[in-house]
Amino acid sequence: MKLTSTYLLLLLCLNCVITSAQNLLNTSTWTVGSGSVSGFSQNGATSENSREFGTDPFGNSSILWKGGNDASSNADGGWNSSYYNIDHTETYRFTVWLKKTNSTNGHSYVGFNANNSGSLRLNDTFNGNPYFWYGDLPQLNKWY
């Protein structure tokens, strides 16, 4: 009986975690096409941003945002999301999948915009350019 009670409590806790988890970035607005969509503004020119069906990291057919680059050395391909208010008493997980194809030219950037004011690091120092990571992916044609 005690094992059954523990098992049911574990299932209840797991259900609470699963049902309360949500992604602030709602990609359901993504449609096949190019440029910006509701909640996501393009980074760079429209010609450097397209959304098309492809195979996601889990082997499913999904709409993928493809960023390209042009001859100028400025913002190239990708998206910036809308601003979201963050509750400092909550914990958040940030996940983005990246896959680079065709060329290793250029860097990939993953980070956030702290409402144009920067962010505070865990050691209480200010970060005016808050990227979690930027650089080259280790291998072409592989999801990271």
mmCIF file of N, CA and C in Angstrom:
data_model
loop_
_atom_site.group_PDB
_atom_site.id
_atom_site.type_symbol
_atom_site.label_atom_id
_atom_site.label_comp_id
_atom_site.label_asym_id
_atom_site.label_seq_id
_atom_site.Cartn_x
_atom_site.Cartn_y
_atom_site.Cartn_z
ATOM 1 N N MET A 1 0.823 -1.193 0.000
ATOM 2 C CA MET A 1 0.000 0.000 0.000
ATOM 3 C C MET A 1 0.864 1.253 0.000
ATOM 4 N N LYS A 2 1.941 1.227 0.829
ATOM 5 C CA LYS A 2 2.810 2.392 0.904
ATOM 6 C C LYS A 2 3.472 2.664 -0.452
ATOM 7 N N LEU A 3 3.885 1.587 -1.150
ATOM 8 C CA LEU A 3 4.501 1.739 -2.465
ATOM 9 C C LEU A 3 3.504 2.341 -3.451
ATOM 10 N N THR A 4 2.242 1.883 -3.397
ATOM 11 C CA THR A 4 1.210 2.420 -4.290
ATOM 12 C C THR A 4 0.970 3.902 -4.006
ATOM 13 N N SER A 5 0.924 4.294 -2.743
ATOM 14 C CA SER A 5 0.720 5.703 -2.381
ATOM 15 C C SER A 5 1.877 6.558 -2.878
ATOM 16 N N THR A 6 3.093 6.050 -2.712
ATOM 17 C CA THR A 6 4.274 6.783 -3.180
ATOM 18 C C THR A 6 4.237 6.923 -4.698
ATOM 19 N N TYR A 7 3.857 5.841 -5.376
ATOM 20 C CA TYR A 7 3.777 5.857 -6.828
ATOM 21 C C TYR A 7 2.733 6.869 -7.314
ATOM 22 N N LEU A 8 1.566 6.896 -6.670
ATOM 23 C CA LEU A 8 0.518 7.843 -7.048
ATOM 24 C C LEU A 8 0.945 9.283 -6.782
ATOM 25 N N LEU A 9 1.645 9.516 -5.666
ATOM 26 C CA LEU A 9 2.140 10.850 -5.364
ATOM 27 C C LEU A 9 3.160 11.293 -6.416
ATOM 28 N N LEU A 10 4.026 10.362 -6.820
ATOM 29 C CA LEU A 10 5.008 10.670 -7.858
ATOM 30 C C LEU A 10 4.311 11.026 -9.169
ATOM 31 N N LEU A 11 3.290 10.252 -9.530
ATOM 32 C CA LEU A 11 2.536 10.547 -10.757
ATOM 33 C C LEU A 11 1.847 11.905 -10.669
ATOM 34 N N LEU A 12 1.277 12.231 -9.514
ATOM 35 C CA LEU A 12 0.622 13.522 -9.320
ATOM 36 C C LEU A 12 1.623 14.661 -9.460
ATOM 37 N N CYS A 13 2.797 14.513 -8.831
ATOM 38 C CA CYS A 13 3.833 15.554 -8.928
ATOM 39 C C CYS A 13 4.312 15.710 -10.363
ATOM 40 N N LEU A 14 4.513 14.573 -11.039
ATOM 41 C CA LEU A 14 4.956 14.615 -12.432
ATOM 42 C C LEU A 14 3.907 15.300 -13.297
ATOM 43 N N ASN A 15 2.629 15.010 -13.065
ATOM 44 C CA ASN A 15 1.550 15.642 -13.814
ATOM 45 C C ASN A 15 1.536 17.157 -13.592
ATOM 46 N N CYS A 16 1.770 17.583 -12.342
ATOM 47 C CA CYS A 16 1.801 19.023 -12.045
ATOM 48 C C CYS A 16 2.925 19.709 -12.799
ATOM 49 N N VAL A 17 4.083 19.069 -12.850
ATOM 50 C CA VAL A 17 5.231 19.647 -13.556
ATOM 51 C C VAL A 17 4.942 19.728 -15.050
ATOM 52 N N ILE A 18 4.397 18.661 -15.605
ATOM 53 C CA ILE A 18 4.136 18.624 -17.045
ATOM 54 C C ILE A 18 3.062 19.637 -17.433
ATOM 55 N N THR A 19 1.972 19.692 -16.678
ATOM 56 C CA THR A 19 0.876 20.587 -17.049
ATOM 57 C C THR A 19 1.191 22.048 -16.773
ATOM 58 N N SER A 20 2.113 22.334 -15.854
ATOM 59 C CA SER A 20 2.434 23.733 -15.574
ATOM 60 C C SER A 20 3.567 24.245 -16.448
ATOM 61 N N ALA A 21 4.284 23.350 -17.116
ATOM 62 C CA ALA A 21 5.383 23.765 -17.985
ATOM 63 C C ALA A 21 4.801 24.376 -19.253
ATOM 64 N N GLN A 22 5.385 25.474 -19.682
ATOM 65 C CA GLN A 22 4.933 26.097 -20.912
ATOM 66 C C GLN A 22 6.100 26.809 -21.573
ATOM 67 N N ASN A 23 6.010 26.966 -22.846
ATOM 68 C CA ASN A 23 7.029 27.675 -23.587
ATOM 69 C C ASN A 23 6.526 29.093 -23.818
ATOM 70 N N LEU A 24 7.264 30.085 -23.352
ATOM 71 C CA LEU A 24 6.866 31.472 -23.568
ATOM 72 C C LEU A 24 6.906 31.838 -25.050
ATOM 73 N N LEU A 25 7.795 31.193 -25.802
ATOM 74 C CA LEU A 25 7.898 31.461 -27.231
ATOM 75 C C LEU A 25 6.925 30.555 -27.976
ATOM 76 N N ASN A 26 5.856 31.128 -28.453
ATOM 77 C CA ASN A 26 4.810 30.378 -29.120
ATOM 78 C C ASN A 26 5.074 30.355 -30.623
ATOM 79 N N THR A 27 5.648 29.259 -31.096
ATOM 80 C CA THR A 27 5.999 29.160 -32.514
ATOM 81 C C THR A 27 4.821 28.729 -33.384
ATOM 82 N N SER A 28 3.622 28.640 -32.816
ATOM 83 C CA SER A 28 2.460 28.262 -33.625
ATOM 84 C C SER A 28 2.121 29.346 -34.656
ATOM 85 N N THR A 29 2.700 30.543 -34.492
ATOM 86 C CA THR A 29 2.467 31.613 -35.470
ATOM 87 C C THR A 29 3.346 31.439 -36.717
ATOM 88 N N TRP A 30 4.293 30.503 -36.662
ATOM 89 C CA TRP A 30 5.173 30.302 -37.806
ATOM 90 C C TRP A 30 4.396 29.663 -38.950
ATOM 91 N N THR A 31 4.492 30.283 -40.109
ATOM 92 C CA THR A 31 3.876 29.773 -41.325
ATOM 93 C C THR A 31 4.958 29.693 -42.389
ATOM 94 N N VAL A 32 4.729 28.872 -43.388
ATOM 95 C CA VAL A 32 5.679 28.792 -44.494
ATOM 96 C C VAL A 32 5.718 30.142 -45.183
ATOM 97 N N GLY A 33 6.899 30.684 -45.403
ATOM 98 C CA GLY A 33 7.047 31.987 -46.029
ATOM 99 C C GLY A 33 8.363 32.619 -45.638
ATOM 100 N N SER A 34 8.421 33.934 -45.698
ATOM 101 C CA SER A 34 9.655 34.636 -45.356
ATOM 102 C C SER A 34 9.326 35.894 -44.564
ATOM 103 N N GLY A 35 10.357 36.443 -43.918
ATOM 104 C CA GLY A 35 10.180 37.660 -43.143
ATOM 105 C C GLY A 35 9.677 37.391 -41.741
ATOM 106 N N SER A 36 9.130 38.440 -41.127
ATOM 107 C CA SER A 36 8.650 38.373 -39.748
ATOM 108 C C SER A 36 7.257 37.752 -39.675
ATOM 109 N N VAL A 37 6.919 37.217 -38.500
ATOM 110 C CA VAL A 37 5.568 36.745 -38.192
ATOM 111 C C VAL A 37 5.230 37.231 -36.788
ATOM 112 N N SER A 38 3.988 37.139 -36.411
ATOM 113 C CA SER A 38 3.536 37.611 -35.107
ATOM 114 C C SER A 38 4.385 37.002 -33.987
ATOM 115 N N GLY A 39 4.968 37.877 -33.164
ATOM 116 C CA GLY A 39 5.784 37.442 -32.040
ATOM 117 C C GLY A 39 7.253 37.240 -32.357
ATOM 118 N N PHE A 40 7.622 37.258 -33.646
ATOM 119 C CA PHE A 40 9.006 37.018 -34.060
ATOM 120 C C PHE A 40 9.382 37.988 -35.175
ATOM 121 N N SER A 41 10.320 38.879 -34.897
ATOM 122 C CA SER A 41 10.774 39.789 -35.943
ATOM 123 C C SER A 41 12.052 39.227 -36.559
ATOM 124 N N GLN A 42 12.153 39.400 -37.856
ATOM 125 C CA GLN A 42 13.322 38.883 -38.561
ATOM 126 C C GLN A 42 14.578 39.637 -38.152
ATOM 127 N N ASN A 43 15.689 38.954 -38.170
ATOM 128 C CA ASN A 43 16.992 39.562 -37.947
ATOM 129 C C ASN A 43 17.659 39.634 -39.311
ATOM 130 N N GLY A 44 17.976 40.810 -39.773
ATOM 131 C CA GLY A 44 18.521 40.970 -41.114
ATOM 132 C C GLY A 44 17.419 41.187 -42.134
ATOM 133 N N ALA A 45 17.760 41.012 -43.382
ATOM 134 C CA ALA A 45 16.829 41.258 -44.490
ATOM 135 C C ALA A 45 15.845 40.107 -44.670
ATOM 136 N N THR A 46 14.703 40.405 -45.294
ATOM 137 C CA THR A 46 13.705 39.371 -45.572
ATOM 138 C C THR A 46 14.295 38.252 -46.414
ATOM 139 N N SER A 47 15.179 38.600 -47.342
ATOM 140 C CA SER A 47 15.813 37.578 -48.193
ATOM 141 C C SER A 47 16.677 36.613 -47.394
ATOM 142 N N GLU A 48 17.018 36.964 -46.142
ATOM 143 C CA GLU A 48 17.852 36.110 -45.295
ATOM 144 C C GLU A 48 17.035 35.294 -44.300
ATOM 145 N N ASN A 49 15.717 35.358 -44.403
ATOM 146 C CA ASN A 49 14.837 34.692 -43.451
ATOM 147 C C ASN A 49 13.717 33.967 -44.162
ATOM 148 N N SER A 50 13.675 32.658 -44.018
ATOM 149 C CA SER A 50 12.582 31.891 -44.599
ATOM 150 C C SER A 50 12.137 30.822 -43.604
ATOM 151 N N ARG A 51 10.884 30.446 -43.739
ATOM 152 C CA ARG A 51 10.333 29.362 -42.931
ATOM 153 C C ARG A 51 9.795 28.328 -43.902
ATOM 154 N N GLU A 52 10.226 27.084 -43.696
ATOM 155 C CA GLU A 52 9.786 26.011 -44.575
ATOM 156 C C GLU A 52 9.727 24.705 -43.801
ATOM 157 N N PHE A 53 8.982 23.752 -44.350
ATOM 158 C CA PHE A 53 8.897 22.454 -43.707
ATOM 159 C C PHE A 53 10.228 21.736 -43.823
ATOM 160 N N GLY A 54 10.621 21.095 -42.748
ATOM 161 C CA GLY A 54 11.837 20.300 -42.718
ATOM 162 C C GLY A 54 11.773 19.346 -41.547
ATOM 163 N N THR A 55 12.817 18.562 -41.377
ATOM 164 C CA THR A 55 12.879 17.594 -40.297
ATOM 165 C C THR A 55 13.489 18.233 -39.061
ATOM 166 N N ASP A 56 12.740 18.230 -37.959
ATOM 167 C CA ASP A 56 13.212 18.834 -36.715
ATOM 168 C C ASP A 56 14.162 17.876 -35.985
ATOM 169 N N PRO A 57 14.721 18.280 -34.841
ATOM 170 C CA PRO A 57 15.682 17.428 -34.130
ATOM 171 C C PRO A 57 15.110 16.094 -33.657
ATOM 172 N N PHE A 58 13.786 15.965 -33.629
ATOM 173 C CA PHE A 58 13.149 14.748 -33.155
ATOM 174 C C PHE A 58 12.665 13.860 -34.304
ATOM 175 N N GLY A 59 13.008 14.242 -35.548
ATOM 176 C CA GLY A 59 12.635 13.452 -36.718
ATOM 177 C C GLY A 59 11.246 13.735 -37.241
ATOM 178 N N ASN A 60 10.601 14.777 -36.712
ATOM 179 C CA ASN A 60 9.255 15.136 -37.158
ATOM 180 C C ASN A 60 9.316 16.218 -38.227
ATOM 181 N N SER A 61 8.271 16.303 -39.035
ATOM 182 C CA SER A 61 8.152 17.376 -40.013
ATOM 183 C C SER A 61 7.596 18.605 -39.300
ATOM 184 N N SER A 62 8.354 19.685 -39.310
ATOM 185 C CA SER A 62 7.967 20.920 -38.631
ATOM 186 C C SER A 62 8.342 22.110 -39.494
ATOM 187 N N ILE A 63 7.754 23.258 -39.176
ATOM 188 C CA ILE A 63 8.180 24.482 -39.848
ATOM 189 C C ILE A 63 9.462 24.960 -39.171
ATOM 190 N N LEU A 64 10.508 25.098 -39.951
ATOM 191 C CA LEU A 64 11.819 25.530 -39.459
ATOM 192 C C LEU A 64 12.100 26.935 -39.944
ATOM 193 N N TRP A 65 12.711 27.748 -39.100
ATOM 194 C CA TRP A 65 13.137 29.092 -39.490
ATOM 195 C C TRP A 65 14.559 28.968 -40.006
ATOM 196 N N LYS A 66 14.760 29.319 -41.262
ATOM 197 C CA LYS A 66 16.083 29.224 -41.868
ATOM 198 C C LYS A 66 16.654 30.615 -42.063
ATOM 199 N N GLY A 67 17.833 30.816 -41.497
ATOM 200 C CA GLY A 67 18.528 32.091 -41.635
ATOM 201 C C GLY A 67 19.658 31.971 -42.633
ATOM 202 N N GLY A 68 19.768 32.944 -43.490
ATOM 203 C CA GLY A 68 20.851 32.977 -44.466
ATOM 204 C C GLY A 68 21.689 34.212 -44.265
ATOM 205 N N ASN A 69 22.623 34.424 -45.157
ATOM 206 C CA ASN A 69 23.426 35.638 -45.079
ATOM 207 C C ASN A 69 23.655 36.197 -46.475
ATOM 208 N N ASP A 70 23.960 37.489 -46.511
ATOM 209 C CA ASP A 70 24.262 38.134 -47.784
ATOM 210 C C ASP A 70 25.698 38.645 -47.737
ATOM 211 N N ALA A 71 26.081 39.437 -48.721
ATOM 212 C CA ALA A 71 27.460 39.899 -48.833
ATOM 213 C C ALA A 71 27.854 40.917 -47.768
ATOM 214 N N SER A 72 26.896 41.636 -47.209
ATOM 215 C CA SER A 72 27.242 42.642 -46.190
ATOM 216 C C SER A 72 27.481 41.966 -44.842
ATOM 217 N N SER A 73 28.347 42.542 -44.052
ATOM 218 C CA SER A 73 28.683 41.963 -42.742
ATOM 219 C C SER A 73 27.879 42.657 -41.649
ATOM 220 N N ASN A 74 26.621 42.325 -41.573
ATOM 221 C CA ASN A 74 25.764 42.888 -40.534
ATOM 222 C C ASN A 74 24.812 41.798 -40.061
ATOM 223 N N ALA A 75 23.721 42.159 -39.443
ATOM 224 C CA ALA A 75 22.758 41.168 -38.958
ATOM 225 C C ALA A 75 22.289 40.295 -40.121
ATOM 226 N N ASP A 76 22.415 39.011 -39.963
ATOM 227 C CA ASP A 76 22.016 38.054 -40.992
ATOM 228 C C ASP A 76 21.110 36.998 -40.402
ATOM 229 N N GLY A 77 19.976 36.786 -41.017
ATOM 230 C CA GLY A 77 19.073 35.687 -40.729
ATOM 231 C C GLY A 77 18.853 35.329 -39.272
ATOM 232 N N GLY A 78 17.666 34.885 -38.979
ATOM 233 C CA GLY A 78 17.282 34.491 -37.630
ATOM 234 C C GLY A 78 16.150 35.352 -37.129
ATOM 235 N N TRP A 79 15.794 35.195 -35.871
ATOM 236 C CA TRP A 79 14.650 35.915 -35.338
ATOM 237 C C TRP A 79 14.939 36.507 -33.972
ATOM 238 N N ASN A 80 14.152 37.517 -33.653
ATOM 239 C CA ASN A 80 14.114 38.115 -32.326
ATOM 240 C C ASN A 80 12.669 38.005 -31.866
ATOM 241 N N SER A 81 12.468 37.532 -30.652
ATOM 242 C CA SER A 81 11.094 37.370 -30.173
ATOM 243 C C SER A 81 10.589 38.667 -29.566
ATOM 244 N N SER A 82 9.298 38.691 -29.319
ATOM 245 C CA SER A 82 8.704 39.804 -28.594
ATOM 246 C C SER A 82 9.258 39.825 -27.178
ATOM 247 N N TYR A 83 9.082 40.952 -26.487
ATOM 248 C CA TYR A 83 9.540 41.086 -25.112
ATOM 249 C C TYR A 83 8.543 40.404 -24.172
ATOM 250 N N TYR A 84 9.069 39.687 -23.199
ATOM 251 C CA TYR A 84 8.245 39.021 -22.200
ATOM 252 C C TYR A 84 8.675 39.465 -20.815
ATOM 253 N N ASN A 85 7.703 39.795 -19.974
ATOM 254 C CA ASN A 85 8.016 40.102 -18.588
ATOM 255 C C ASN A 85 8.385 38.805 -17.878
ATOM 256 N N ILE A 86 9.451 38.853 -17.117
ATOM 257 C CA ILE A 86 9.944 37.693 -16.399
ATOM 258 C C ILE A 86 9.723 37.906 -14.903
ATOM 259 N N ASP A 87 9.207 36.909 -14.246
ATOM 260 C CA ASP A 87 8.989 36.938 -12.800
ATOM 261 C C ASP A 87 10.259 36.432 -12.125
ATOM 262 N N HIS A 88 10.943 37.272 -11.382
ATOM 263 C CA HIS A 88 12.219 36.891 -10.774
ATOM 264 C C HIS A 88 12.081 35.820 -9.697
ATOM 265 N N THR A 89 10.861 35.506 -9.282
ATOM 266 C CA THR A 89 10.670 34.443 -8.293
ATOM 267 C C THR A 89 10.475 33.079 -8.953
ATOM 268 N N GLU A 90 10.444 33.054 -10.265
ATOM 269 C CA GLU A 90 10.258 31.809 -11.012
ATOM 270 C C GLU A 90 11.580 31.364 -11.630
ATOM 271 N N THR A 91 11.612 30.105 -12.044
ATOM 272 C CA THR A 91 12.766 29.539 -12.743
ATOM 273 C C THR A 91 12.357 29.292 -14.185
ATOM 274 N N TYR A 92 13.240 29.615 -15.114
ATOM 275 C CA TYR A 92 12.962 29.447 -16.535
ATOM 276 C C TYR A 92 14.042 28.592 -17.178
ATOM 277 N N ARG A 93 13.647 27.859 -18.200
ATOM 278 C CA ARG A 93 14.595 27.107 -19.002
ATOM 279 C C ARG A 93 14.500 27.648 -20.426
ATOM 280 N N PHE A 94 15.628 27.880 -21.037
ATOM 281 C CA PHE A 94 15.685 28.442 -22.385
ATOM 282 C C PHE A 94 16.279 27.382 -23.301
ATOM 283 N N THR A 95 15.534 26.972 -24.315
ATOM 284 C CA THR A 95 16.009 25.944 -25.232
ATOM 285 C C THR A 95 15.766 26.385 -26.669
ATOM 286 N N VAL A 96 16.804 26.328 -27.457
ATOM 287 C CA VAL A 96 16.718 26.601 -28.886
ATOM 288 C C VAL A 96 17.578 25.555 -29.591
ATOM 289 N N TRP A 97 17.041 24.972 -30.642
ATOM 290 C CA TRP A 97 17.805 24.020 -31.442
ATOM 291 C C TRP A 97 18.426 24.758 -32.622
ATOM 292 N N LEU A 98 19.697 24.468 -32.913
ATOM 293 C CA LEU A 98 20.406 25.059 -34.050
ATOM 294 C C LEU A 98 21.000 23.961 -34.914
ATOM 295 N N LYS A 99 20.983 24.183 -36.211
ATOM 296 C CA LYS A 99 21.654 23.294 -37.158
ATOM 297 C C LYS A 99 22.172 24.161 -38.291
ATOM 298 N N LYS A 100 23.442 24.054 -38.559
ATOM 299 C CA LYS A 100 24.044 24.836 -39.627
ATOM 300 C C LYS A 100 24.296 23.921 -40.825
ATOM 301 N N THR A 101 23.931 24.401 -42.012
ATOM 302 C CA THR A 101 24.107 23.610 -43.233
ATOM 303 C C THR A 101 24.905 24.417 -44.250
ATOM 304 N N ASN A 102 25.484 23.747 -45.183
ATOM 305 C CA ASN A 102 26.153 24.325 -46.357
ATOM 306 C C ASN A 102 27.489 25.003 -46.084
ATOM 307 N N SER A 103 27.647 25.759 -45.013
ATOM 308 C CA SER A 103 28.853 26.556 -44.819
ATOM 309 C C SER A 103 29.084 26.835 -43.339
ATOM 310 N N THR A 104 30.335 27.020 -42.980
ATOM 311 C CA THR A 104 30.662 27.404 -41.604
ATOM 312 C C THR A 104 30.882 28.910 -41.488
ATOM 313 N N ASN A 105 30.594 29.673 -42.542
ATOM 314 C CA ASN A 105 30.747 31.133 -42.495
ATOM 315 C C ASN A 105 29.780 31.733 -41.489
ATOM 316 N N GLY A 106 30.245 32.726 -40.765
ATOM 317 C CA GLY A 106 29.397 33.444 -39.822
ATOM 318 C C GLY A 106 29.257 32.728 -38.498
ATOM 319 N N HIS A 107 28.761 33.458 -37.505
ATOM 320 C CA HIS A 107 28.546 32.911 -36.170
ATOM 321 C C HIS A 107 27.061 32.791 -35.889
ATOM 322 N N SER A 108 26.726 31.892 -35.004
ATOM 323 C CA SER A 108 25.364 31.760 -34.500
ATOM 324 C C SER A 108 25.325 32.390 -33.116
ATOM 325 N N TYR A 109 24.210 33.023 -32.792
ATOM 326 C CA TYR A 109 24.049 33.716 -31.508
ATOM 327 C C TYR A 109 22.786 33.230 -30.822
ATOM 328 N N VAL A 110 22.888 32.925 -29.529
ATOM 329 C CA VAL A 110 21.730 32.540 -28.724
ATOM 330 C C VAL A 110 21.771 33.389 -27.461
ATOM 331 N N GLY A 111 20.734 34.167 -27.242
ATOM 332 C CA GLY A 111 20.715 35.031 -26.071
ATOM 333 C C GLY A 111 19.358 35.666 -25.898
ATOM 334 N N PHE A 112 19.328 36.776 -25.201
ATOM 335 C CA PHE A 112 18.063 37.452 -24.978
ATOM 336 C C PHE A 112 18.268 38.957 -24.957
ATOM 337 N N ASN A 113 17.191 39.659 -25.132
ATOM 338 C CA ASN A 113 17.193 41.111 -25.089
ATOM 339 C C ASN A 113 16.556 41.511 -23.776
ATOM 340 N N ALA A 114 17.319 42.113 -22.915
ATOM 341 C CA ALA A 114 16.803 42.509 -21.601
ATOM 342 C C ALA A 114 16.168 43.893 -21.682
ATOM 343 N N ASN A 115 15.192 44.023 -22.590
ATOM 344 C CA ASN A 115 14.475 45.283 -22.772
ATOM 345 C C ASN A 115 15.438 46.448 -23.014
ATOM 346 N N ASN A 116 16.468 46.176 -23.812
ATOM 347 C CA ASN A 116 17.476 47.172 -24.205
ATOM 348 C C ASN A 116 18.292 47.721 -23.038
ATOM 349 N N SER A 117 18.262 47.049 -21.902
ATOM 350 C CA SER A 117 19.009 47.578 -20.765
ATOM 351 C C SER A 117 20.072 46.625 -20.242
ATOM 352 N N GLY A 118 20.154 45.412 -20.770
ATOM 353 C CA GLY A 118 21.127 44.448 -20.283
ATOM 354 C C GLY A 118 20.539 43.569 -19.205
ATOM 355 N N SER A 119 21.408 42.841 -18.534
ATOM 356 C CA SER A 119 20.946 41.910 -17.506
ATOM 357 C C SER A 119 21.939 41.867 -16.355
ATOM 358 N N LEU A 120 21.513 41.267 -15.274
ATOM 359 C CA LEU A 120 22.351 41.118 -14.100
ATOM 360 C C LEU A 120 22.792 39.666 -14.022
ATOM 361 N N ARG A 121 24.111 39.438 -13.955
ATOM 362 C CA ARG A 121 24.643 38.088 -13.826
ATOM 363 C C ARG A 121 24.418 37.576 -12.411
ATOM 364 N N LEU A 122 24.623 36.276 -12.227
ATOM 365 C CA LEU A 122 24.456 35.680 -10.904
ATOM 366 C C LEU A 122 25.425 36.252 -9.880
ATOM 367 N N ASN A 123 26.572 36.769 -10.339
ATOM 368 C CA ASN A 123 27.542 37.363 -9.403
ATOM 369 C C ASN A 123 27.308 38.863 -9.226
ATOM 370 N N ASP A 124 26.125 39.357 -9.605
ATOM 371 C CA ASP A 124 25.704 40.755 -9.462
ATOM 372 C C ASP A 124 26.484 41.738 -10.324
ATOM 373 N N THR A 125 27.126 41.266 -11.390
ATOM 374 C CA THR A 125 27.761 42.182 -12.328
ATOM 375 C C THR A 125 26.824 42.364 -13.515
ATOM 376 N N PHE A 126 26.926 43.504 -14.168
ATOM 377 C CA PHE A 126 26.041 43.865 -15.268
ATOM 378 C C PHE A 126 26.553 43.288 -16.582
ATOM 379 N N ASN A 127 25.643 42.789 -17.412
ATOM 380 C CA ASN A 127 25.973 42.289 -18.744
ATOM 381 C C ASN A 127 25.121 43.058 -19.741
ATOM 382 N N GLY A 128 25.743 43.959 -20.498
ATOM 383 C CA GLY A 128 25.024 44.779 -21.459
ATOM 384 C C GLY A 128 24.747 44.081 -22.778
ATOM 385 N N ASN A 129 25.319 42.889 -23.006
ATOM 386 C CA ASN A 129 25.152 42.152 -24.255
ATOM 387 C C ASN A 129 24.927 40.675 -23.904
ATOM 388 N N PRO A 130 23.741 40.337 -23.403
ATOM 389 C CA PRO A 130 23.520 39.028 -22.777
ATOM 390 C C PRO A 130 23.293 37.860 -23.739
ATOM 391 N N TYR A 131 24.380 37.306 -24.237
ATOM 392 C CA TYR A 131 24.299 36.077 -25.025
ATOM 393 C C TYR A 131 24.687 34.901 -24.146
ATOM 394 N N PHE A 132 23.918 33.820 -24.245
ATOM 395 C CA PHE A 132 24.280 32.592 -23.548
ATOM 396 C C PHE A 132 25.451 31.933 -24.263
ATOM 397 N N TRP A 133 25.422 32.034 -25.595
ATOM 398 C CA TRP A 133 26.452 31.387 -26.411
ATOM 399 C C TRP A 133 26.487 32.050 -27.774
ATOM 400 N N TYR A 134 27.675 32.116 -28.360
ATOM 401 C CA TYR A 134 27.811 32.478 -29.767
ATOM 402 C C TYR A 134 29.073 31.822 -30.292
ATOM 403 N N GLY A 135 29.084 31.573 -31.581
ATOM 404 C CA GLY A 135 30.246 30.946 -32.195
ATOM 405 C C GLY A 135 29.834 30.045 -33.329
ATOM 406 N N ASP A 136 30.721 29.119 -33.655
ATOM 407 C CA ASP A 136 30.473 28.140 -34.710
ATOM 408 C C ASP A 136 30.050 26.822 -34.081
ATOM 409 N N LEU A 137 29.080 26.172 -34.686
ATOM 410 C CA LEU A 137 28.707 24.836 -34.233
ATOM 411 C C LEU A 137 29.830 23.870 -34.622
ATOM 412 N N PRO A 138 30.046 22.825 -33.852
ATOM 413 C CA PRO A 138 31.168 21.913 -34.121
ATOM 414 C C PRO A 138 31.108 21.194 -35.462
ATOM 415 N N GLN A 139 29.884 20.932 -35.969
ATOM 416 C CA GLN A 139 29.758 20.123 -37.168
ATOM 417 C C GLN A 139 28.568 20.598 -37.983
ATOM 418 N N LEU A 140 28.716 20.588 -39.319
ATOM 419 C CA LEU A 140 27.608 20.929 -40.206
ATOM 420 C C LEU A 140 26.578 19.798 -40.216
ATOM 421 N N ASN A 141 25.330 20.161 -40.526
ATOM 422 C CA ASN A 141 24.228 19.223 -40.730
ATOM 423 C C ASN A 141 23.910 18.363 -39.512
ATOM 424 N N LYS A 142 24.107 18.901 -38.310
ATOM 425 C CA LYS A 142 23.791 18.194 -37.078
ATOM 426 C C LYS A 142 23.086 19.157 -36.132
ATOM 427 N N TRP A 143 22.010 18.681 -35.496
ATOM 428 C CA TRP A 143 21.258 19.501 -34.552
ATOM 429 C C TRP A 143 22.000 19.606 -33.230
ATOM 430 N N TYR A 144 22.049 20.827 -32.680
ATOM 431 C CA TYR A 144 22.641 21.070 -31.358
ATOM 432 C C TYR A 144 21.646 21.870 -30.538
#
